[in-house]
mmCIF file of C-alpha atoms in Angstrom:
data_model
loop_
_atom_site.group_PDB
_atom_site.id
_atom_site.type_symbol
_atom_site.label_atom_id
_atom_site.label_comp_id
_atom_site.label_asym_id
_atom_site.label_seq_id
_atom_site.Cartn_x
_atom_site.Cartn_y
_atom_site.Cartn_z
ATOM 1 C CA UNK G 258 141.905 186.558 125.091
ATOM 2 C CA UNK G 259 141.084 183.362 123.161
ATOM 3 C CA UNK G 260 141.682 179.759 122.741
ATOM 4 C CA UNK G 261 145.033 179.449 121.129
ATOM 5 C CA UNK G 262 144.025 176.435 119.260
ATOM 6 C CA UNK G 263 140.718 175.720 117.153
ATOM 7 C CA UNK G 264 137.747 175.162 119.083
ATOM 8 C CA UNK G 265 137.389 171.202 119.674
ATOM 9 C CA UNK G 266 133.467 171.675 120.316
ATOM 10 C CA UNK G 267 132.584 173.871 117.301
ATOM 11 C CA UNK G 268 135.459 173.177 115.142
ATOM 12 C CA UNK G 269 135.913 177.042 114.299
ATOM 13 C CA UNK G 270 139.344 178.705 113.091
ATOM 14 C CA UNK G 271 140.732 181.173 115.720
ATOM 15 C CA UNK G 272 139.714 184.515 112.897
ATOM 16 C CA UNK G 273 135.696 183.239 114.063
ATOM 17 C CA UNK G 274 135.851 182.729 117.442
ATOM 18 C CA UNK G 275 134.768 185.029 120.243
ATOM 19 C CA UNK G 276 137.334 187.451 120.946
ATOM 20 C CA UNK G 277 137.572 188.148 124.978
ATOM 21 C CA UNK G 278 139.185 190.482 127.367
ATOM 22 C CA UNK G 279 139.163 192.302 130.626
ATOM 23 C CA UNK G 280 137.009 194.848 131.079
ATOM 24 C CA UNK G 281 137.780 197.651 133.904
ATOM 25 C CA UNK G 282 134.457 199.143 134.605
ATOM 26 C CA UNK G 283 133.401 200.847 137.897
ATOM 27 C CA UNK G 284 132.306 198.872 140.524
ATOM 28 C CA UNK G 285 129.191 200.409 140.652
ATOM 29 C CA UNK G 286 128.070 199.152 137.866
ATOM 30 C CA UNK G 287 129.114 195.772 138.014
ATOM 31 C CA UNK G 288 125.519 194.844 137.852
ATOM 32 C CA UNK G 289 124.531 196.682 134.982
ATOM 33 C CA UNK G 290 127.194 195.603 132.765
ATOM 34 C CA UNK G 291 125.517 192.275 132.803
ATOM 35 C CA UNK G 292 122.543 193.601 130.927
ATOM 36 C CA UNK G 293 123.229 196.543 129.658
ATOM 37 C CA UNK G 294 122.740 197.247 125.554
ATOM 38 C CA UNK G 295 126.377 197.287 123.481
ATOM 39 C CA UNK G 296 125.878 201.266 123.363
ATOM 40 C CA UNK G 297 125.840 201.512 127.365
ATOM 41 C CA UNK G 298 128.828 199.022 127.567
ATOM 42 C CA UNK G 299 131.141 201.146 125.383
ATOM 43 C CA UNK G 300 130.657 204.104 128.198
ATOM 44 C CA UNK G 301 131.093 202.172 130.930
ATOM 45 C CA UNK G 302 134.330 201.156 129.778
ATOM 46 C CA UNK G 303 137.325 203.243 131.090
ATOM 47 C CA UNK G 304 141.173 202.871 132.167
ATOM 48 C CA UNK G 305 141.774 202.159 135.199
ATOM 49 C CA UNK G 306 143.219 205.554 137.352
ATOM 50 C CA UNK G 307 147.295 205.364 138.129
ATOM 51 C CA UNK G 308 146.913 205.713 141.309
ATOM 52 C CA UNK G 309 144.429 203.088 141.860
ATOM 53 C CA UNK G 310 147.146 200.214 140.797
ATOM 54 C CA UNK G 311 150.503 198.877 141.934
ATOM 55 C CA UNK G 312 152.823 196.715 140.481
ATOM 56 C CA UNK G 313 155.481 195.120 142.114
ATOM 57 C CA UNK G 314 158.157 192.640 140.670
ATOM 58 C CA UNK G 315 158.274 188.899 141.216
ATOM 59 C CA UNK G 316 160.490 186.584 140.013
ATOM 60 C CA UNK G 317 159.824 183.499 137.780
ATOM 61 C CA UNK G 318 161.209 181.125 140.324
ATOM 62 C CA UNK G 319 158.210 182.628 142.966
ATOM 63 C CA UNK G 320 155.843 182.221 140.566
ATOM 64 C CA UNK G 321 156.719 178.660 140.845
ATOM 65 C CA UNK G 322 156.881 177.694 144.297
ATOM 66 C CA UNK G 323 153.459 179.207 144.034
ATOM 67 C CA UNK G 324 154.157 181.807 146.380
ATOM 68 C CA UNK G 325 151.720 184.602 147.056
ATOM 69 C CA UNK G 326 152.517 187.624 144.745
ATOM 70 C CA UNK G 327 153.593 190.945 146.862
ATOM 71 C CA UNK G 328 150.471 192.653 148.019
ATOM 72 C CA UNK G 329 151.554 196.440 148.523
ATOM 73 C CA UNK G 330 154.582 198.551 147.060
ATOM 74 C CA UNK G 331 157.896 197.758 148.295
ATOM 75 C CA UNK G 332 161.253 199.920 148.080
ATOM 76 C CA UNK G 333 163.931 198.412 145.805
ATOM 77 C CA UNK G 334 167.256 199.398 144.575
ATOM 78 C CA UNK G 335 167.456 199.227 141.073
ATOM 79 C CA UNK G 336 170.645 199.055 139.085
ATOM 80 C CA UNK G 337 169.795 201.983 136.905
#
């Protein structure tokens, strides 16, 4: 993740600027990501297990009206 534009404070082209992203780490070491060394951080870093995540589908227009995004799985018919 980065600014899609050039940096108004430093002026810099988007191929300079700090690249970002999330990170899944374990929460146990939520701590020691914060000062860890660059060699630690690259074994911390892991995908997150299946079965640990759900996705359910929301519609544009209830992303809108700012309604809260479905919390748990839900059964759905799908046309396929």
């Amino acid at each position: 993740m980065h600014k899609p534009e050039i940096d108004k404070t430093t002026k810099k082209p988007l191929e300079v600027q700090d690249k970002r992203s999330v990170v899944a780490i374990e929460e146990r070491d939520f701590d020691r990501w914060l000062t860890c060394t660059p060699e630690e951080a690259r074994r911390m870093i892991g995908l997150i297990p299946v079965d640990l995540m759900s996705a359910v589908p929301v519609s544009a227009a209830e992303l809108r009206e700012g309604e809260p995004a479905p919390t748990g799985p839900q059964e759905e018919e799908l046309p396929f």
